[in-house]
Short mmCIF file of C-alpha atoms in Angstrom, two decimals:
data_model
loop_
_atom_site.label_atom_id
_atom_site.label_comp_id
_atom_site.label_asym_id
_atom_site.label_seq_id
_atom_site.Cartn_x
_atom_site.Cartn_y
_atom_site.Cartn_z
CA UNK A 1 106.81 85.48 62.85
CA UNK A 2 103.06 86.05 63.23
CA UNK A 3 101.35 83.56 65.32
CA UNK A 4 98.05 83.68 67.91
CA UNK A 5 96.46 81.09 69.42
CA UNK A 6 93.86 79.38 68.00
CA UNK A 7 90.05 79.64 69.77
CA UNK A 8 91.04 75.70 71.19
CA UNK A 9 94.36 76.44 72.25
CA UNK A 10 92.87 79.53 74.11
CA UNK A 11 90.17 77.22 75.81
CA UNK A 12 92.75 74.87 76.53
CA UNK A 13 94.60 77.26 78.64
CA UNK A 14 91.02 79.16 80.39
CA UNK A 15 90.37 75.93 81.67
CA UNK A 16 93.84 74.60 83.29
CA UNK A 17 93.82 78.43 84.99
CA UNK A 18 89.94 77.53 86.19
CA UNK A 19 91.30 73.82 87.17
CA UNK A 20 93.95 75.68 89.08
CA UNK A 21 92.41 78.88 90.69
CA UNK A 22 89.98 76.04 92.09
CA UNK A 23 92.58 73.26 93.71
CA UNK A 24 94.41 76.03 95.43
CA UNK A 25 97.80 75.49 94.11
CA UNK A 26 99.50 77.93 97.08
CA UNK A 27 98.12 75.37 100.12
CA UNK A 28 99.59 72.53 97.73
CA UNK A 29 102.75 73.90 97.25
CA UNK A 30 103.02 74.46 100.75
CA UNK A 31 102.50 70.73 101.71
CA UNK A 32 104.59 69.46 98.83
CA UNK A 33 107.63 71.50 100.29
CA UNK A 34 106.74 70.27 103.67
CA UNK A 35 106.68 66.73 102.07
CA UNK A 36 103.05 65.83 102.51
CA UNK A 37 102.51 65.07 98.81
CA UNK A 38 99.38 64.12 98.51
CA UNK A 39 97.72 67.02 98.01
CA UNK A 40 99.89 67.24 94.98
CA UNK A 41 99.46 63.77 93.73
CA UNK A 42 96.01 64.38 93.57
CA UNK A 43 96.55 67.45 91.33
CA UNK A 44 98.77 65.65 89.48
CA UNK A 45 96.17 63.19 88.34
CA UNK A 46 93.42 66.06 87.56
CA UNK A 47 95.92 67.21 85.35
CA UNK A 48 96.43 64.12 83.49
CA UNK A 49 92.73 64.26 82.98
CA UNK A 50 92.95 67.08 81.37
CA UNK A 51 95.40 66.12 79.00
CA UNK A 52 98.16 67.79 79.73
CA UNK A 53 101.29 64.42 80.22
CA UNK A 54 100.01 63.47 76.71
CA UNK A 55 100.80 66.60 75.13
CA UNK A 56 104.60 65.20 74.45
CA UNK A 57 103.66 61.47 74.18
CA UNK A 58 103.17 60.03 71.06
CA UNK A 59 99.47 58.66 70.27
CA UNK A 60 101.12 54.49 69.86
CA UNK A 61 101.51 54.79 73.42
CA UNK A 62 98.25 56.72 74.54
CA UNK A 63 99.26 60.20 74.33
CA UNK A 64 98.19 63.02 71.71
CA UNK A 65 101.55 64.35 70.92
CA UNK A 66 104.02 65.30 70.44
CA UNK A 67 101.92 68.54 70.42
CA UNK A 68 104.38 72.25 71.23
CA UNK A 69 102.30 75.03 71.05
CA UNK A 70 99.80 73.45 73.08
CA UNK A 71 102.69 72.30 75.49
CA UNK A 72 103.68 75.53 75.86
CA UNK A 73 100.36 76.40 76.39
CA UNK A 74 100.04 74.42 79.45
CA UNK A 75 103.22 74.96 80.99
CA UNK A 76 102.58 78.46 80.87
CA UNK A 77 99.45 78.17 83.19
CA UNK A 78 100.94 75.32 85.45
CA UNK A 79 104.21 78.36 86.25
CA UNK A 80 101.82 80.87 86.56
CA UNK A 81 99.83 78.68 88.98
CA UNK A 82 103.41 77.17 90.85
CA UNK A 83 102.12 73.63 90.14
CA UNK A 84 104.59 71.46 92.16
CA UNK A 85 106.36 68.57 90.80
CA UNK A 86 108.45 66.71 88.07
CA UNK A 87 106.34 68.17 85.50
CA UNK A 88 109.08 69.00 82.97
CA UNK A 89 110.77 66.10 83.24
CA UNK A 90 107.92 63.93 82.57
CA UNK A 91 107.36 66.07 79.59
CA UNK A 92 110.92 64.93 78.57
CA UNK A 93 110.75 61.79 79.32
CA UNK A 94 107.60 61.35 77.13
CA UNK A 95 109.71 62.46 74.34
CA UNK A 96 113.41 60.38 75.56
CA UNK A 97 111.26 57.29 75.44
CA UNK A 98 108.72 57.90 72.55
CA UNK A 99 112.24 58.24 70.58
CA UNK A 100 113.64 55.14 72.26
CA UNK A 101 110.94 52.82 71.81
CA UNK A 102 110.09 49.55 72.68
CA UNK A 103 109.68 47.74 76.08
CA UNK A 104 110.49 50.69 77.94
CA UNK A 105 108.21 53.25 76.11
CA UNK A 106 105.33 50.32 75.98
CA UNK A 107 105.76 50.15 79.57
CA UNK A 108 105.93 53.40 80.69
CA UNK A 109 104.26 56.07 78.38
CA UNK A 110 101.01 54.93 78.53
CA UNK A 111 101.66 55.31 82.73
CA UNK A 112 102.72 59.13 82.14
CA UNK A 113 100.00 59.74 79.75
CA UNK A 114 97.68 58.58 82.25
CA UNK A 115 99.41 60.40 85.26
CA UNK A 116 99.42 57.05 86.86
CA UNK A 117 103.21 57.12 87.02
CA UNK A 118 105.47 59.98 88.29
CA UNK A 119 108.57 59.90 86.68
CA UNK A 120 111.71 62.31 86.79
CA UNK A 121 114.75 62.24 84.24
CA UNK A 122 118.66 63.36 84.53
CA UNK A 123 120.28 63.68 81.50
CA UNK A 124 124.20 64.45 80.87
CA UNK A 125 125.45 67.78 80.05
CA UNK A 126 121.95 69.04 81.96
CA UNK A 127 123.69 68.76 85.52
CA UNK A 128 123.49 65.49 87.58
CA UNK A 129 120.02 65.90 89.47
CA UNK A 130 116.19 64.50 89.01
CA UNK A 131 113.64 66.51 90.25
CA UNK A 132 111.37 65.14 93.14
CA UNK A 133 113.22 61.89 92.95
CA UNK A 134 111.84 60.60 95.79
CA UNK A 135 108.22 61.18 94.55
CA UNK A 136 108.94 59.28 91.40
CA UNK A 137 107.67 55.96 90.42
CA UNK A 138 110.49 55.95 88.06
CA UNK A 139 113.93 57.86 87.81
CA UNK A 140 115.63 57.71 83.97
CA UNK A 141 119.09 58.46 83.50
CA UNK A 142 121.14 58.78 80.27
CA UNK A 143 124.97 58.64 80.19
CA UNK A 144 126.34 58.69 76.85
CA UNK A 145 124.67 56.15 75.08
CA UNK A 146 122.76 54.31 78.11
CA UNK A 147 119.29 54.64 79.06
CA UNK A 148 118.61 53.57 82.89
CA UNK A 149 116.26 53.26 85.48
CA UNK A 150 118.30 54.25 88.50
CA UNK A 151 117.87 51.70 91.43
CA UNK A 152 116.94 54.52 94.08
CA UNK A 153 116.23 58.34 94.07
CA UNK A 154 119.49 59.34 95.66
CA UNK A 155 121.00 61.77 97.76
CA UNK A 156 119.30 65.09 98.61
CA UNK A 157 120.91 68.49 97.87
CA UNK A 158 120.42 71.71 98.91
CA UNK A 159 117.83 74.04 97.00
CA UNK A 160 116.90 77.70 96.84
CA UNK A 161 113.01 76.32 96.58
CA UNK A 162 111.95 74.31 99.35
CA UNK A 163 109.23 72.64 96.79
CA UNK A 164 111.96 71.91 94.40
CA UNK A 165 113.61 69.04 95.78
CA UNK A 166 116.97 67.90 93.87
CA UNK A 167 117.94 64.45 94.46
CA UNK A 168 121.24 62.84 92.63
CA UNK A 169 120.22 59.51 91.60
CA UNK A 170 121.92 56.45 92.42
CA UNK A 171 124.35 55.16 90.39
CA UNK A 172 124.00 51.41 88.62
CA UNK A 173 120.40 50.24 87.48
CA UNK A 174 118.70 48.68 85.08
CA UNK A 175 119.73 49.81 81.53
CA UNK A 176 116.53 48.95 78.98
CA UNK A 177 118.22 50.78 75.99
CA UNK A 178 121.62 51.72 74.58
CA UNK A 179 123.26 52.86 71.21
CA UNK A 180 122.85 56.24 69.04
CA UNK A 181 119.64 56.00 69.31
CA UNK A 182 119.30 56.64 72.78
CA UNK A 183 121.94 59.52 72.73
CA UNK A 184 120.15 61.09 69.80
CA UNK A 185 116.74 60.92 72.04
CA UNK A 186 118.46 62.13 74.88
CA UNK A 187 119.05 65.25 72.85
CA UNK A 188 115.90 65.61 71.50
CA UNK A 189 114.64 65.03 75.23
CA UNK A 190 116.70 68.01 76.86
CA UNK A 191 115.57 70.42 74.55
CA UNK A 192 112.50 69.40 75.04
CA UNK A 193 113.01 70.13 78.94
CA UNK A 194 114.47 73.04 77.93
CA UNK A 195 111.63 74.76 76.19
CA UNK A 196 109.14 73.61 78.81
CA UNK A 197 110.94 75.52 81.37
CA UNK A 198 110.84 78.56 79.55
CA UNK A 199 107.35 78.20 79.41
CA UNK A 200 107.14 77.80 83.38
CA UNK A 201 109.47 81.03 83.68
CA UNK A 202 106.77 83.08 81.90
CA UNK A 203 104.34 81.88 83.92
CA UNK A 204 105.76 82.23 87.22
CA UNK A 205 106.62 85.81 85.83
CA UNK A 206 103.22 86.90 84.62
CA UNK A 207 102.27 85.75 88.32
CA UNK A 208 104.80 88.13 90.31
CA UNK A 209 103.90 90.99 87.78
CA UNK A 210 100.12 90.33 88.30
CA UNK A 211 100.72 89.98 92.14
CA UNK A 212 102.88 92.99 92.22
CA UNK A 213 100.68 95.39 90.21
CA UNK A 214 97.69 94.21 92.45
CA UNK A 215 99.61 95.34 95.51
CA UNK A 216 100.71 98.97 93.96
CA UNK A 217 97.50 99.74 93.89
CA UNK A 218 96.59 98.95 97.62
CA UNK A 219 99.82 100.19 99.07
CA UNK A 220 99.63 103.85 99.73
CA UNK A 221 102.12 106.29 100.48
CA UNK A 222 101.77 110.00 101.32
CA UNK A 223 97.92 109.24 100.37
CA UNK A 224 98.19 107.81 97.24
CA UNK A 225 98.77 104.56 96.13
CA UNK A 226 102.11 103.44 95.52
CA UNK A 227 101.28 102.73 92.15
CA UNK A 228 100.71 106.32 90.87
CA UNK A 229 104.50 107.35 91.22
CA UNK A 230 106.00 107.56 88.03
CA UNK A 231 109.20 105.20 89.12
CA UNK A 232 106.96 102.79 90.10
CA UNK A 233 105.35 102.66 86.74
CA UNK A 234 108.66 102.46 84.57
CA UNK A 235 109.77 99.89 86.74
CA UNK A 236 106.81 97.80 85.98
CA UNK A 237 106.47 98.86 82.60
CA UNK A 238 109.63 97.34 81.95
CA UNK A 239 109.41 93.97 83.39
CA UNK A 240 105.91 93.63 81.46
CA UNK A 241 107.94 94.18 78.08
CA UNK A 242 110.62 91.56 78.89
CA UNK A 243 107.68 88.74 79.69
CA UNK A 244 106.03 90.61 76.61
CA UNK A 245 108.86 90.00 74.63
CA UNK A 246 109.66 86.88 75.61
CA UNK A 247 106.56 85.28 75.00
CA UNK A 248 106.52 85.34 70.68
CA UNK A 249 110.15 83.32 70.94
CA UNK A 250 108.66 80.82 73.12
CA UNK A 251 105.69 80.61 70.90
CA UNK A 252 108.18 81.01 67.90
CA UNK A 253 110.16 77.80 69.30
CA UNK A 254 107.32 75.66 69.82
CA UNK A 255 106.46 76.08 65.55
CA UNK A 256 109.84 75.38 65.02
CA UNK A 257 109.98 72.27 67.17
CA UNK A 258 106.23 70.97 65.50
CA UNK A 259 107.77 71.36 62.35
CA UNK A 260 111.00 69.99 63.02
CA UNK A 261 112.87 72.71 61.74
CA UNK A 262 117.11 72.62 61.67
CA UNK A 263 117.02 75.72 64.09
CA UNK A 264 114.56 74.60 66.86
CA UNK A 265 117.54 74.08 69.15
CA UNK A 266 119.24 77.33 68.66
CA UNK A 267 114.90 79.13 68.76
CA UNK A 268 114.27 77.14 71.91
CA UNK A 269 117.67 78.44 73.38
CA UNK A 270 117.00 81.60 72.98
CA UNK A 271 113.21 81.18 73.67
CA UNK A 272 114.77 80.18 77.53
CA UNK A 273 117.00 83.15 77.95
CA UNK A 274 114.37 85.24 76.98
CA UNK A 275 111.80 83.80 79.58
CA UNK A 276 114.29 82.59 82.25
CA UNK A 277 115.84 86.32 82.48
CA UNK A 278 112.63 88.02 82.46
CA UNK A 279 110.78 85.65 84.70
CA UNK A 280 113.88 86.37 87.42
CA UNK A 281 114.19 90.31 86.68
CA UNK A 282 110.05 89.97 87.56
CA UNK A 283 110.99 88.35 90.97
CA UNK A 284 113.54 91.22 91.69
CA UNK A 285 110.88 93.81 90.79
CA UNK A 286 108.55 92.20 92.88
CA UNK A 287 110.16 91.70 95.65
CA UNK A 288 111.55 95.27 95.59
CA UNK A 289 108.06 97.00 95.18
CA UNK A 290 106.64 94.86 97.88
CA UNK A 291 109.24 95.67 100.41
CA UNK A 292 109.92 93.77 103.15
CA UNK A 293 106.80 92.06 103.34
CA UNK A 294 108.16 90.47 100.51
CA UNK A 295 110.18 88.44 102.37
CA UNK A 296 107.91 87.09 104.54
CA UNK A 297 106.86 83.31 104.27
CA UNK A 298 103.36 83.66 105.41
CA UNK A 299 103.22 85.63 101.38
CA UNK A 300 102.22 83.23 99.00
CA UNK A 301 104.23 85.09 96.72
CA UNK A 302 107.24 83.90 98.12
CA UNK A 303 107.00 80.86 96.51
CA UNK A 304 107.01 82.69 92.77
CA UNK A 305 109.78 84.32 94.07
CA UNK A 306 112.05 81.81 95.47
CA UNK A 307 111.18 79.31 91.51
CA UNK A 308 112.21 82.08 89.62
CA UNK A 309 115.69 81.74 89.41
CA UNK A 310 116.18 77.97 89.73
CA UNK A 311 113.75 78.32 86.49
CA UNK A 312 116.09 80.74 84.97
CA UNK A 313 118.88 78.37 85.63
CA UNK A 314 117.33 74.56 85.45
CA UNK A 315 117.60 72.81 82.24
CA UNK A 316 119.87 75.31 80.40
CA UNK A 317 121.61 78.32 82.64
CA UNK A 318 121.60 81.61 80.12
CA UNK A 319 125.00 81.34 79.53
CA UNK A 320 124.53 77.96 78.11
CA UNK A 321 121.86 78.86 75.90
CA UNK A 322 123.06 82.05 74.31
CA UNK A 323 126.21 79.50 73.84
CA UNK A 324 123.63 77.52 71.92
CA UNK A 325 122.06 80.44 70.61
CA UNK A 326 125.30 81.61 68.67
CA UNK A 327 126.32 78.11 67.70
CA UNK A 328 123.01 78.00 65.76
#
């Protein structure tokens, strides 16, 4: 399938990277994962500014969407730049509740669109944690046919990324929708989450492979930079053709999902085993050709590297999505 960006999509992502580059997102990372969150908060907001929590919301309820591509589009930048934060779940939830309707969406879209709410979403068959619970003006749940606004964020579980915090939500709540409509949004929803998480696996991808081939050329070795040996150069050869190739199926699954096509689950699926392996074999490259200062916290990389696999895994492990993949 042939597809490029259009001359506003491209804008659209120049100016989230200059947004980004210029709030710092490593010092913000940092604070969110020490829980000082208001350094991300205020992000949070610039970013609803610039549009980017009405991408998925439908324009009744103050939003712009539900818009894919340029989803995808801004996703993409927000991995590459490790933006903290529920963001895929709000994305979700825009969609879960634009589906749903009625009190609940007239009461809480307009808040996402805005970025004046925070909300996280758990959703059955998609594992039993929110993201960032605890930073959430609102926690949705759906089991089976029940929408609910969990009472309380929940217990906190253990997690490989110190600025991914996984809470299980408390049980009970208020339930302001139920029936088959609710279970069909919830679908909708989680592939929805689904394909935004791809798009935040590229990104944090095209990150460690930028970070990594900056470093290969300052590291030196016998006199020459690290970069000039030939293994070197097929190993990063490589991992640029699996975010290479990754990228027209995530692309590819956002057309499918704006036009509603029969396969968009089955194209985002794959879309997220594509991204979510190739992000993670990036991390293992990188951390290999930096050596052990690669490990080191003081890195800022070491934040790329410890998202990339709970991106490869959240919202749709691989094995799960090839599942879906072949199903389709």
């Amino acid at each position: 399938m042939p597809f490029l960006l259009d001359d506003e999509q491209r804008e659209f992502a120049r100016s989230l990277d200059a947004l980004l580059t210029a709030a710092d997102t490593p010092a913000v990372v940092r604070a969110w994962a020490a829980g000082d969150h208001g350094p991300g908060l205020a992000l949070w907001r610039r970013l609803a500014e610039a549009g980017v929590f009405a991408l998925a919301v439908p324009e009744a309820y103050g939003g712009v969407g539900p818009l894919p591509v340029e989803t995808a589009v801004a996703c993409v930048e927000l991995g590459r730049h490790g933006v903290p934060g529920p963001v895929v779940e709000s994305v979700a939830a825009g969609v879960l509740l634009g589906a749903v309707g009625g009190p609940v969406a007239k009461e809480w879209l307009p808040r996402i669109a805005s970025g004046t709410a925070v909300v996280s979403l758990a959703l059955e068959g998609h594992g039993p944690y929110a993201l960032d619970a605890d930073v959430a003006d609102a926690v949705f749940t759906v089991t089976g046919d029940e929408l609910r606004l969990a009472p309380g964020p929940g217990a906190l579980t253990v997690s490989t990324d110190p600025a991914r915090r996984l809470f299980r939500p408390e049980a009970g709540g208020e339930v302001p929708a139920a029936g088959p409509r609710v279970r069909e949004a919830a679908g909708a929803a989680g592939t929805w989450a689904t394909f935004a998480t791809a798009a935040q696996a590229l990104g944090c991808g095209e990150e460690l492979l930028r970070a990594t081939v900056a470093y290969v050329k300052q590291r030196t070795q016998f006199g020459v930079p690290v970069g000039s040996f030939q293994a070197v150069k097929h190993r990063l050869a490589d991992t640029l053709l699996g975010l290479e190739f990754a990228r027209p199926l995530l692309y590819g699954a956002a057309v499918e999902l704006a036009e509603g096509a029969p396969g968009a689950g089955a194209a985002v699926a794959a879309a997220k085993v594509a991204a979510g392996e190739a992000g993670y074999a990036t991390a293992r490259t990188a951390l290999h050709l930096h050596g052990a200062v690669g490990y080191t916290q003081e890195l800022d990389l070491a934040w790329w590297l410890r998202r990339a696999r709970p991106l490869r895994d959240a919202w749709g492990t691989p094995s799960a999505c090839r599942a879906r993949v072949l199903e389709g």
